[in-house]
CSV table of C-alpha atoms and ligand atoms in Angstrom, one decimal:
chain,number,residue,atom,x,y,z
A,29,MET,CA,78.9,89.4,108.1
A,30,PRO,CA,79.1,88.7,111.9
A,31,GLN,CA,80.0,92.1,113.7
A,32,ASN,CA,82.5,90.5,115.7
A,33,ILE,CA,84.6,90.6,112.4
A,34,TRP,CA,85.7,94.4,113.3
A,35,ASN,CA,86.1,93.4,116.3
A,36,ASP,CA,88.8,90.9,115.5
A,37,ILE,CA,90.8,93.4,113.3
A,38,ALA,CA,90.6,95.9,115.9
A,39,ALA,CA,92.4,93.8,118.3
A,40,ILE,CA,95.3,93.3,116.0
A,41,PRO,CA,97.8,96.0,118.1
A,42,ALA,CA,97.9,99.5,116.2
A,43,ARG,CA,101.4,100.0,114.6
A,44,ASN,CA,102.2,103.0,113.2
A,45,LEU,CA,103.5,103.9,109.4
A,46,ALA,CA,106.7,104.4,111.0
A,47,GLN,CA,107.3,101.0,112.5
A,48,ASN,CA,105.9,99.3,109.3
A,49,PHE,CA,108.0,101.1,107.0
A,50,ALA,CA,111.1,100.2,109.6
A,51,GLU,CA,110.5,96.9,110.0
A,52,ASP,CA,109.3,95.8,106.7
A,53,THR,CA,111.9,97.4,103.9
A,54,GLY,CA,109.5,95.6,101.5
A,55,ARG,CA,106.7,97.4,102.2
A,56,VAL,CA,106.5,99.4,99.7
A,57,GLU,CA,106.9,96.9,96.7
A,58,LYS,CA,104.7,94.5,98.9
A,59,LEU,CA,101.6,97.6,98.5
A,60,THR,CA,102.3,98.8,95.3
A,61,VAL,CA,100.1,97.3,92.1
A,62,ARG,CA,100.7,98.3,88.9
A,63,GLN,CA,97.9,98.2,86.7
A,64,SER,CA,96.5,99.3,83.6
A,65,ASN,CA,99.6,102.3,83.9
A,66,ILE,CA,98.6,103.1,86.9
A,67,LEU,CA,100.4,102.8,90.1
A,68,PHE,CA,98.5,102.0,93.0
A,69,ASP,CA,100.7,102.7,96.4
A,70,PHE,CA,98.8,101.8,99.5
A,71,SER,CA,102.3,101.6,101.6
A,72,LYS,CA,101.4,105.3,103.3
A,73,THR,CA,98.1,102.7,104.8
A,74,HIS,CA,98.1,101.2,107.7
A,75,LEU,CA,97.9,97.4,106.6
A,76,ASP,CA,100.1,95.9,107.0
A,77,ASP,CA,100.7,91.4,107.2
A,78,ALA,CA,98.9,91.2,110.6
A,79,LEU,CA,95.6,93.4,109.1
A,80,MET,CA,96.1,91.8,106.0
A,81,ALA,CA,96.0,88.4,106.8
A,82,ALA,CA,92.9,88.8,109.1
A,83,PHE,CA,91.3,90.9,106.3
A,84,GLU,CA,91.8,88.1,104.3
A,85,ALA,CA,90.3,86.0,106.5
A,86,ALA,CA,87.2,88.6,106.8
A,87,SER,CA,87.3,88.6,102.8
A,88,ALA,CA,86.7,84.3,103.3
A,89,LYS,CA,83.9,84.9,105.8
A,90,ALA,CA,81.9,87.3,103.4
A,91,ASN,CA,82.7,85.1,100.3
A,92,LEU,CA,84.1,87.6,98.6
A,93,SER,CA,85.7,85.3,95.7
A,94,GLU,CA,81.4,84.2,95.1
A,95,ALA,CA,80.7,87.6,95.3
A,96,ARG,CA,83.0,88.9,92.6
A,97,GLU,CA,82.3,85.9,90.2
A,98,LYS,CA,78.5,86.4,90.7
A,99,LEU,CA,78.8,90.2,89.8
A,100,PHE,CA,80.8,89.3,86.3
A,101,SER,CA,78.0,86.2,85.6
A,102,GLY,CA,75.1,88.0,85.7
A,103,SER,CA,73.4,86.5,88.8
A,104,ILE,CA,70.9,88.7,91.3
A,105,VAL,CA,73.4,91.1,93.0
A,106,ASN,CA,70.8,93.6,93.1
A,107,PRO,CA,68.4,91.6,95.7
A,108,THR,CA,66.1,94.2,96.9
A,109,GLU,CA,65.3,94.5,93.2
A,110,GLY,CA,65.5,91.4,91.6
A,111,ARG,CA,68.5,92.1,89.8
A,112,ALA,CA,72.2,92.2,88.1
A,113,ALA,CA,74.2,94.2,88.2
A,114,GLU,CA,75.1,94.5,84.4
A,115,HIS,CA,77.7,96.9,83.7
A,116,THR,CA,80.3,94.6,83.3
A,117,ALA,CA,79.0,93.5,79.8
A,118,GLU,CA,79.2,96.4,78.5
A,119,ARG,CA,82.9,96.1,78.3
A,120,GLY,CA,83.0,93.0,77.6
A,121,ASN,CA,83.1,91.0,81.2
A,122,GLY,CA,80.2,90.0,81.6
A,123,ALA,CA,77.7,86.8,81.1
A,124,ALA,CA,77.7,85.9,77.3
A,125,PRO,CA,74.0,87.4,76.5
A,126,GLN,CA,74.2,90.4,78.4
A,127,VAL,CA,77.8,91.1,76.1
A,128,GLU,CA,75.8,90.4,72.8
A,129,MET,CA,73.1,92.4,73.6
A,130,ALA,CA,76.0,95.4,75.1
A,131,LYS,CA,77.8,95.2,71.8
A,132,ALA,CA,74.0,95.7,69.6
A,133,LEU,CA,73.2,98.6,71.6
A,134,GLN,CA,76.8,100.2,71.0
A,135,ALA,CA,76.9,99.3,67.4
A,136,ARG,CA,73.8,101.3,67.4
A,137,MET,CA,75.0,104.3,68.8
A,138,ARG,CA,77.9,103.8,66.7
A,139,GLY,CA,75.4,104.2,63.6
A,140,LEU,CA,73.5,107.0,64.5
A,141,ILE,CA,76.5,108.7,65.9
A,142,GLU,CA,78.2,108.2,62.0
A,143,ALA,CA,75.1,109.2,60.6
A,144,ILE,CA,75.1,112.6,62.4
A,145,ASP,CA,78.5,113.0,61.2
A,146,ALA,CA,77.5,112.4,57.7
A,147,GLY,CA,75.2,115.1,58.4
A,148,ALA,CA,71.7,113.3,58.8
A,149,MET,CA,70.4,115.6,61.6
A,150,GLY,CA,71.8,118.9,59.6
A,151,ASP,CA,74.9,121.0,60.8
A,152,VAL,CA,75.6,120.1,64.1
A,153,LYS,CA,78.2,121.8,66.3
A,154,HIS,CA,77.3,121.6,69.7
A,155,VAL,CA,75.5,118.5,71.9
A,156,LEU,CA,73.3,119.6,74.8
A,157,HIS,CA,73.2,116.7,76.9
A,158,ILE,CA,71.1,117.2,79.7
A,159,GLY,CA,70.8,114.0,82.3
A,160,ILE,CA,71.5,114.4,86.7
A,161,GLY,CA,73.4,112.3,88.8
A,162,GLY,CA,74.2,108.8,86.9
A,163,SER,CA,73.3,110.4,83.9
A,164,ALA,CA,75.7,113.1,83.9
A,165,LEU,CA,78.1,112.7,86.5
A,166,GLY,CA,80.2,110.4,84.2
A,167,PRO,CA,80.0,112.3,80.8
A,168,LYS,CA,80.7,115.6,82.7
A,169,LEU,CA,83.7,113.8,84.3
A,170,LEU,CA,85.2,112.8,80.9
A,171,ILE,CA,84.4,115.3,79.2
A,172,ASP,CA,86.3,117.2,81.1
A,173,ALA,CA,88.8,115.3,81.7
A,174,LEU,CA,89.4,114.2,77.7
A,175,GLY,CA,87.9,116.2,75.8
A,176,ARG,CA,90.2,120.0,76.6
A,177,GLU,CA,91.7,119.5,73.1
A,178,ASP,CA,90.1,117.0,71.1
A,179,SER,CA,86.6,117.4,71.3
A,180,ARG,CA,84.8,117.3,67.7
A,181,TYR,CA,81.7,118.6,68.7
A,182,ASP,CA,80.9,121.1,71.0
A,183,VAL,CA,79.8,119.5,74.6
A,184,LYS,CA,77.7,120.7,77.2
A,185,ILE,CA,76.4,119.0,79.9
A,186,VAL,CA,73.0,120.1,82.3
A,187,SER,CA,72.0,118.5,85.3
A,188,ASN,CA,70.2,121.1,87.8
A,189,VAL,CA,66.9,121.6,87.4
A,190,ASP,CA,67.9,125.3,88.4
A,191,ALA,CA,67.9,126.5,84.6
A,192,ALA,CA,70.8,129.2,85.4
A,193,ALA,CA,72.6,125.9,84.2
A,194,LEU,CA,70.8,125.7,80.9
A,195,ALA,CA,70.7,129.1,80.3
A,196,GLU,CA,74.4,129.1,81.0
A,197,ALA,CA,74.7,125.7,78.9
A,198,VAL,CA,73.3,127.5,75.9
A,199,LYS,CA,74.7,131.5,76.2
A,200,TYR,CA,77.2,130.9,73.4
A,201,MET,CA,75.3,127.4,71.5
A,202,ASP,CA,73.7,128.6,68.1
A,203,PRO,CA,70.3,126.8,68.9
A,204,HIS,CA,70.4,125.6,64.5
A,205,LYS,CA,72.9,123.6,64.7
A,206,THR,CA,72.4,121.6,68.4
A,207,ILE,CA,71.2,118.4,68.8
A,208,VAL,CA,69.1,117.6,72.1
A,209,ALA,CA,70.9,114.5,73.9
A,210,VAL,CA,67.8,113.4,77.0
A,211,ALA,CA,69.8,110.9,79.3
A,212,SER,CA,67.3,109.5,82.1
A,213,LYS,CA,67.7,105.8,83.1
A,214,THR,CA,63.7,105.8,83.8
A,215,PHE,CA,62.7,108.6,81.6
A,216,THR,CA,60.7,109.8,84.3
A,217,THR,CA,63.2,112.2,86.6
A,218,THR,CA,61.8,115.9,86.9
A,219,GLU,CA,64.8,117.5,86.6
A,220,THR,CA,65.9,116.1,83.4
A,221,LEU,CA,62.4,116.0,81.4
A,222,MET,CA,61.8,120.0,82.5
A,223,ASN,CA,65.3,120.8,81.3
A,224,ALA,CA,64.6,118.5,78.1
A,225,ALA,CA,61.1,120.7,77.5
A,226,SER,CA,62.6,123.7,78.0
A,227,ALA,CA,65.6,123.0,75.7
A,228,ILE,CA,63.4,122.5,72.7
A,229,GLU,CA,61.5,125.6,74.0
A,230,TRP,CA,65.0,127.2,73.7
A,231,MET,CA,65.3,125.6,70.1
A,232,LYS,CA,61.8,126.9,68.8
A,233,GLY,CA,62.0,129.9,70.1
A,234,ALA,CA,65.4,130.2,68.0
A,235,GLY,CA,63.1,129.3,64.9
A,236,VAL,CA,64.2,125.6,64.8
A,237,GLU,CA,62.2,123.4,62.6
A,238,ASP,CA,61.8,120.3,64.1
A,239,ALA,CA,62.9,121.0,67.4
A,240,GLU,CA,61.6,117.5,68.7
A,241,GLY,CA,63.2,116.0,65.9
A,242,ARG,CA,66.4,117.2,67.0
A,243,VAL,CA,66.3,115.5,70.3
A,244,ILE,CA,68.2,112.0,71.1
A,245,ALA,CA,67.4,109.7,74.0
A,246,LEU,CA,69.2,107.8,76.2
A,247,THR,CA,67.3,105.6,78.1
A,248,ALA,CA,66.6,101.8,79.7
A,249,SER,CA,63.0,102.6,79.3
A,250,PRO,CA,61.8,103.4,75.6
A,251,ASP,CA,58.7,103.1,76.2
A,252,LYS,CA,58.8,106.3,78.5
A,253,ALA,CA,60.8,108.0,76.4
A,254,ILE,CA,58.3,107.1,73.1
A,255,GLU,CA,55.6,108.2,75.3
A,256,TRP,CA,57.6,111.5,75.9
A,257,GLY,CA,57.5,112.5,72.2
A,258,VAL,CA,60.6,111.5,70.9
A,259,ASP,CA,60.8,109.1,67.7
A,260,GLU,CA,62.0,105.1,68.3
A,261,SER,CA,64.9,106.3,65.6
A,262,ARG,CA,66.2,108.2,68.1
A,263,ILE,CA,66.1,106.6,70.9
A,264,LEU,CA,69.8,104.6,72.6
A,265,PRO,CA,68.4,102.1,74.3
A,266,PHE,CA,70.9,100.5,77.4
A,267,ASN,CA,70.4,97.5,79.6
A,268,GLU,CA,67.7,98.2,82.2
A,269,ALA,CA,70.3,95.8,84.9
A,270,VAL,CA,72.8,98.4,84.4
A,271,GLY,CA,72.6,100.6,87.0
A,272,GLY,CA,72.3,104.7,86.9
A,273,ARG,CA,75.9,105.6,88.5
A,274,TYR,CA,77.1,102.5,86.8
A,275,SER,CA,76.3,103.6,83.1
A,276,LEU,CA,78.7,105.9,81.3
A,277,TRP,CA,79.9,102.3,79.5
A,278,CYS,CA,76.2,101.9,77.6
A,279,SER,CA,74.3,104.6,76.0
A,280,ILE,CA,74.8,107.7,78.8
A,281,GLY,CA,78.7,107.9,77.4
A,282,PHE,CA,77.0,109.1,74.3
A,283,PRO,CA,78.2,112.5,74.6
A,284,VAL,CA,81.7,111.0,75.3
A,285,ALA,CA,81.7,108.9,72.2
A,286,ILE,CA,80.3,111.9,69.9
A,287,GLY,CA,82.5,114.1,71.3
A,288,LEU,CA,85.9,111.9,71.6
A,289,GLY,CA,85.5,110.1,68.8
A,290,TRP,CA,84.9,106.2,68.7
A,291,ALA,CA,88.4,104.7,68.8
A,292,ALA,CA,88.8,107.0,72.3
A,293,TYR,CA,84.9,105.5,73.5
A,294,GLU,CA,86.8,102.1,72.7
A,295,GLU,CA,90.0,103.1,74.1
A,296,LEU,CA,88.0,103.1,77.3
A,297,LEU,CA,86.1,100.6,77.5
A,298,GLU,CA,88.7,98.2,77.1
A,299,GLY,CA,90.7,100.3,79.9
A,300,ALA,CA,87.9,99.5,81.7
A,301,ALA,CA,87.7,95.5,80.9
A,302,ALA,CA,91.8,95.4,81.4
A,303,MET,CA,91.0,96.4,85.0
A,304,ASP,CA,87.9,94.0,85.5
A,305,ARG,CA,90.4,91.3,84.4
A,306,HIS,CA,92.5,92.5,86.9
A,307,PHE,CA,90.2,92.9,89.9
A,308,ARG,CA,88.7,88.8,88.7
A,309,THR,CA,91.5,87.2,88.8
A,310,SER,CA,94.0,88.4,91.1
A,311,GLU,CA,94.6,87.4,94.7
A,312,PHE,CA,93.4,89.8,96.8
A,313,ALA,CA,96.2,90.2,98.2
A,314,VAL,CA,98.3,91.7,94.9
A,315,ASN,CA,94.5,93.0,93.7
A,316,ALA,CA,94.2,96.9,93.7
A,317,PRO,CA,90.1,97.3,94.3
A,318,VAL,CA,90.7,94.7,97.3
A,319,LEU,CA,93.7,96.4,99.0
A,320,ALA,CA,92.0,99.9,98.6
A,321,ALA,CA,88.3,98.6,100.3
A,322,TRP,CA,90.4,96.7,102.6
A,323,ALA,CA,92.0,99.7,103.6
A,324,ASP,CA,88.6,102.0,103.2
A,325,LEU,CA,87.3,99.4,105.9
A,326,TYR,CA,89.6,99.4,108.1
A,327,TYR,CA,89.6,103.3,108.8
A,328,ALA,CA,85.5,103.1,108.3
A,329,GLN,CA,85.4,100.6,110.9
A,330,VAL,CA,88.3,100.0,113.2
A,331,LYS,CA,89.6,103.7,113.5
A,332,GLN,CA,86.2,105.2,113.0
A,333,CYS,CA,87.3,107.8,110.4
A,334,GLN,CA,83.8,109.4,109.6
A,335,THR,CA,84.8,110.8,106.1
A,336,ARG,CA,87.7,110.2,103.4
A,337,ALA,CA,89.5,112.7,101.1
A,338,VAL,CA,90.2,112.0,97.2
A,339,PHE,CA,92.2,114.9,95.5
A,340,ALA,CA,93.0,114.7,92.3
A,341,TYR,CA,96.7,116.6,91.5
A,342,ASP,CA,95.7,117.3,88.0
A,343,GLU,CA,93.2,119.8,86.6
A,344,ARG,CA,91.8,116.9,83.7
A,345,LEU,CA,90.6,115.2,86.9
A,346,ARG,CA,89.5,117.5,88.9
A,347,LEU,CA,85.8,116.2,88.7
A,348,LEU,CA,86.4,113.1,90.3
A,349,PRO,CA,85.9,113.3,93.6
A,350,ASP,CA,81.7,114.8,92.3
A,351,TYR,CA,81.8,111.6,90.6
A,352,LEU,CA,83.1,109.4,93.1
A,353,GLN,CA,80.3,111.0,95.4
A,354,GLN,CA,77.8,108.9,93.7
A,355,LEU,CA,79.7,106.1,93.1
A,356,GLU,CA,80.4,105.5,97.2
A,357,MET,CA,78.1,107.0,99.1
A,358,GLU,CA,74.8,106.2,97.2
A,359,SER,CA,76.0,102.6,96.6
A,360,ASN,CA,77.4,102.1,100.0
A,361,GLY,CA,75.2,104.8,102.2
A,362,LYS,CA,73.1,102.4,103.8
A,363,SER,CA,71.7,100.9,107.3
A,364,VAL,CA,70.4,97.5,106.4
A,365,THR,CA,72.0,94.6,105.4
A,366,ALA,CA,71.1,93.2,101.8
A,367,SER,CA,68.5,90.7,104.1
A,368,GLY,CA,67.2,93.8,105.5
A,369,GLU,CA,68.6,93.6,109.4
A,370,PRO,CA,70.0,96.6,110.8
A,371,LEU,CA,73.7,97.5,110.0
A,372,PRO,CA,75.6,96.4,113.3
A,373,TYR,CA,78.1,99.0,112.4
A,374,ASN,CA,79.1,102.2,109.9
A,375,SER,CA,78.6,102.5,106.1
A,376,ALA,CA,80.5,104.0,103.8
A,377,PRO,CA,82.2,106.8,105.2
A,378,VAL,CA,81.6,110.5,103.6
A,379,THR,CA,83.8,110.6,100.2
A,380,TRP,CA,84.9,114.7,99.3
A,381,GLY,CA,87.5,116.3,98.3
A,382,GLY,CA,89.0,118.7,95.8
A,383,VAL,CA,92.0,119.6,93.1
A,384,GLY,CA,95.8,120.0,94.2
A,385,THR,CA,97.3,122.0,94.3
A,386,ASP,CA,94.2,124.5,95.5
A,387,ALA,CA,93.2,122.4,98.1
A,388,GLN,CA,96.5,122.5,100.2
A,389,HIS,CA,95.7,126.5,100.5
A,390,ALA,CA,92.1,125.8,101.7
A,391,VAL,CA,91.3,122.6,103.6
A,392,PHE,CA,94.7,121.3,104.5
A,393,GLN,CA,95.3,122.3,107.3
A,394,LEU,CA,92.7,120.2,109.3
A,395,LEU,CA,94.0,117.4,107.1
A,396,HIS,CA,97.4,117.7,109.0
A,397,GLN,CA,96.8,119.3,112.5
A,398,GLY,CA,92.7,118.7,113.0
A,399,THR,CA,91.8,116.0,115.3
A,400,HIS,CA,89.9,114.2,112.5
A,401,ILE,CA,91.9,111.4,111.2
A,402,ILE,CA,91.0,111.4,107.1
A,403,PRO,CA,92.7,109.0,105.3
A,404,VAL,CA,93.7,110.6,101.8
A,405,GLU,CA,93.8,109.8,98.4
A,406,PHE,CA,95.9,111.0,95.7
A,407,ILE,CA,95.3,110.9,91.8
A,408,VAL,CA,98.2,112.3,89.9
A,409,SER,CA,99.8,111.6,86.8
A,410,LYS,CA,103.2,111.7,85.1
A,411,THR,CA,102.6,113.5,82.3
A,412,PRO,CA,101.0,117.0,81.8
A,413,GLY,CA,97.8,118.0,79.4
A,414,HIS,CA,99.1,121.3,78.6
A,415,ASP,CA,102.2,122.5,77.0
A,416,PHE,CA,103.2,125.3,79.5
A,417,ASP,CA,106.1,125.4,80.8
A,418,PRO,CA,107.3,121.8,82.3
A,419,ALA,CA,108.4,123.5,86.0
A,420,HIS,CA,104.1,123.8,85.8
A,421,HIS,CA,104.0,120.0,85.7
A,422,GLU,CA,107.1,119.3,88.4
A,423,THR,CA,105.7,121.3,90.9
A,424,LEU,CA,102.5,119.8,91.2
A,425,LEU,CA,103.7,116.6,91.3
A,426,ILE,CA,106.6,117.8,94.1
A,427,ASN,CA,103.7,119.0,95.9
A,428,CYS,CA,100.9,115.8,95.7
A,429,PHE,CA,104.3,113.8,97.2
A,430,ALA,CA,105.5,116.5,99.8
A,431,GLN,CA,101.6,116.1,101.3
A,432,GLY,CA,101.6,112.4,101.7
A,433,ALA,CA,104.9,112.2,103.3
A,434,ALA,CA,103.9,115.1,106.0
A,435,LEU,CA,100.6,113.9,106.1
A,436,MET,CA,102.9,110.5,107.2
A,437,THR,CA,105.9,111.4,109.2
A,438,GLY,CA,105.0,114.8,110.9
A,439,ARG,CA,106.6,116.4,112.1
A,440,LYS,CA,107.0,116.9,116.2
A,441,SER,CA,107.5,120.1,118.0
A,442,ASP,CA,107.1,121.4,121.8
A,443,ASP,CA,104.8,124.4,120.3
A,444,GLY,CA,101.2,122.7,119.8
A,445,ALA,CA,100.8,124.9,117.2
A,446,ARG,CA,104.0,123.9,115.3
A,447,ASN,CA,103.6,120.2,115.9
A,448,TYR,CA,102.7,117.6,112.9
A,449,ALA,CA,101.6,114.7,114.5
A,450,GLY,CA,101.9,111.9,111.8
A,451,ASP,CA,101.0,108.7,111.3
A,452,ARG,CA,98.1,110.2,109.3
A,453,PRO,CA,97.3,107.7,106.1
A,454,SER,CA,97.0,108.3,102.4
A,455,SER,CA,97.3,106.3,99.2
A,456,THR,CA,98.5,107.5,96.0
A,457,LEU,CA,97.6,106.4,92.4
A,458,LEU,CA,100.0,107.1,89.9
A,459,VAL,CA,98.8,107.6,86.2
A,460,ASP,CA,101.1,107.4,83.3
A,461,ASP,CA,99.1,110.4,81.5
A,462,VAL,CA,95.0,110.8,81.9
A,463,THR,CA,93.9,108.6,78.7
A,464,PRO,CA,90.7,107.6,77.8
A,465,SER,CA,91.9,104.1,78.8
A,466,VAL,CA,93.8,105.3,81.6
A,467,VAL,CA,90.5,106.7,83.0
A,468,GLY,CA,88.3,103.6,82.0
A,469,ALA,CA,90.7,101.5,84.4
A,470,LEU,CA,90.8,104.6,87.1
A,471,ILE,CA,86.6,104.3,87.0
A,472,ALA,CA,86.4,100.3,87.1
A,473,PHE,CA,88.8,100.4,89.6
A,474,TYR,CA,86.7,102.3,92.0
A,475,GLU,CA,83.6,100.5,91.0
A,476,HIS,CA,85.3,97.5,91.9
A,477,ARG,CA,86.4,99.1,95.0
A,478,THR,CA,83.1,100.2,95.9
A,479,TYR,CA,81.6,96.4,95.5
A,480,VAL,CA,84.2,95.2,97.6
A,481,ASN,CA,83.7,97.6,100.9
A,482,ALA,CA,79.6,96.8,99.8
A,483,VAL,CA,80.4,92.9,100.0
A,484,LEU,CA,82.7,93.4,103.2
A,485,LEU,CA,79.9,95.3,104.7
A,486,GLY,CA,77.0,92.7,103.5
A,487,ILE,CA,75.2,95.5,101.9
A,488,ASN,CA,73.4,95.7,99.1
A,489,PRO,CA,75.0,98.5,96.9
A,490,PHE,CA,72.9,98.9,94.0
A,491,ASP,CA,69.9,100.1,95.2
A,492,GLN,CA,69.7,104.0,96.2
A,493,TYR,CA,66.2,103.9,97.7
A,494,GLY,CA,67.1,106.6,100.2
A,495,VAL,CA,66.4,109.0,97.5
A,496,GLU,CA,62.7,108.4,97.5
A,497,LEU,CA,60.8,110.0,99.7
A,498,GLY,CA,62.8,113.7,99.5
A,499,LYS,CA,61.0,112.9,95.3
A,500,GLU,CA,57.8,112.0,97.1
A,501,ILE,CA,57.7,114.8,99.7
A,502,ALA,CA,58.8,117.0,96.6
A,503,LYS,CA,55.9,115.8,94.1
A,504,ALA,CA,53.5,116.4,97.2
A,505,ILE,CA,54.8,119.7,97.8
A,506,ALA,CA,54.1,120.5,94.2
A,507,GLN,CA,50.6,119.2,94.3
A,508,VAL,CA,49.0,120.0,97.6
A,509,GLY,CA,51.5,122.8,98.7
A,510,PRO,CA,51.2,124.1,102.0
A,511,SER,CA,48.7,121.8,103.7
A,512,GLY,CA,49.9,118.4,105.2
A,513,PHE,CA,53.6,118.8,106.1
A,514,ASP,CA,55.2,120.2,109.5
A,515,PRO,CA,54.8,123.5,110.5
A,516,SER,CA,58.9,124.8,109.4
A,517,THR,CA,58.1,123.4,105.9
A,518,MET,CA,54.6,124.9,105.8
A,519,ALA,CA,56.2,128.1,106.8
A,520,LEU,CA,58.8,127.9,104.3
A,521,ILE,CA,56.2,126.4,101.7
A,522,ALA,CA,54.2,129.7,102.4
A,523,GLU,CA,57.0,132.4,102.7
A,524,ALA,CA,58.3,131.4,99.1
A,525,GLU,CA,54.4,131.7,97.8
A,526,LEU,CA,54.4,128.3,96.3
B,6,F6P,O1,68.5,108.4,85.0
B,6,F6P,P1,67.5,108.7,85.7
B,6,F6P,O2,66.7,107.4,85.9
B,6,F6P,O3,67.2,109.7,85.1
B,6,F6P,O4,67.8,109.2,86.6
B,6,F6P,C1,69.4,110.0,87.4
B,6,F6P,C2,69.7,109.4,88.7
B,6,F6P,O5,68.3,109.6,89.7
B,6,F6P,C3,68.4,108.5,90.9
B,6,F6P,O6,68.2,107.7,90.7
B,6,F6P,C4,69.0,109.6,92.3
B,6,F6P,O7,67.9,110.2,92.4
B,6,F6P,C5,70.1,107.9,90.5
B,6,F6P,O8,70.4,106.9,90.9
B,6,F6P,C6,70.4,108.1,89.2
B,6,F6P,O9,71.8,108.1,88.6
């Protein structure tokens, strides 16, 4: 990707949102995509005909069509690790052998779940899922979003090595009626293995016979799980070419499949598959992940926005910003191109966010009047997730739409403190309801948007070497103690008496 692509785009005369709406009466329709029971409204972004044409040209230069096909055909799209990224095969959209493998492994998972349902592991009431990062964030989001009313088991997800999290999770669990799902792609992650060992101790301490026999491993490294002590019959493997932050579709989704039931799990996969088909086959100008990525790049590269904010106006989706932080920042927070040259422009902005309406009373001041321009994304459901007075949901929707309108239109005042400059961008994703199929489509939309961003930036979104150095230093501190580090770190180690 030549650096001047952003300069070309920046050279297009900037027009404000009010102008865009005044001059193009078809704007809402043009920048709205309806797909998978989600309405994507990008009309409050600055994308206009000239910018769309420029991004179309930039996408052609970056070979986006070919890159899109490479993703689905199982070609190498992760050059630093020399492998494909095969998460779409998990929902049936990939190279035939990988799709077959995914189906077979999912059938194995289904078999184990049916056996557990039938009592093969005794009377099970609780599922304690232990993992971290991509091995926890997806299941956590899905159980929180979809398992509030209908969960067949009490599912708790623990990630932090701070055992206060484990203590809290097991507080109301009966150790005799608990199974432990240890989720780790590599099966080497310190936090996960430490929490898993403590969970086994917790069961043993309560007199559970054969506590180890109540552990199920979800992993792409079955040998490591066997070495660690899990019997092969209780290992649910997955394809090594599925990245950690893309792994909720395979056996890492075990707590979702067992908690919500197989039919819901299949709906989730089918929702994602429909979004795959939309992304794979739609023209760029009407392709939701592509349009979203074009707007992302416009703000990050041309407007130099350093963050983007995501607000779920739905309590059920309150963990979506956490999930997206890993997806977007671990994928696209890089300083080199896919071929290793220094990146001559910004990589991904910081993703942050929260839940509406809470955030309105906390951080929205800065969005409306701060000096930073922050592209905002609203996600809201037409249908409420509760049976209380419908006025609650109406108020939620009204507030969501009001915030987008206020950011865009602003309100002039001679009194600076009361002036709203306006022209602040947002996009709105209005979903019919928070169902497995909609959430599946939503997550797949974000995955593909992240990929399009990476392709246009020319970076590899599928490695994460940035997390390694800290892990290595932690190991060295654990082994060596206060020696050989910088004075500040050594003083802290000594003070904490490590
Ligand atoms: O599933 P694993 O191998 O335990 O890794 C957990 C997480 O750790 C990371 O490797 C980052 O440290 C993530 O990419 C991954 O999702």
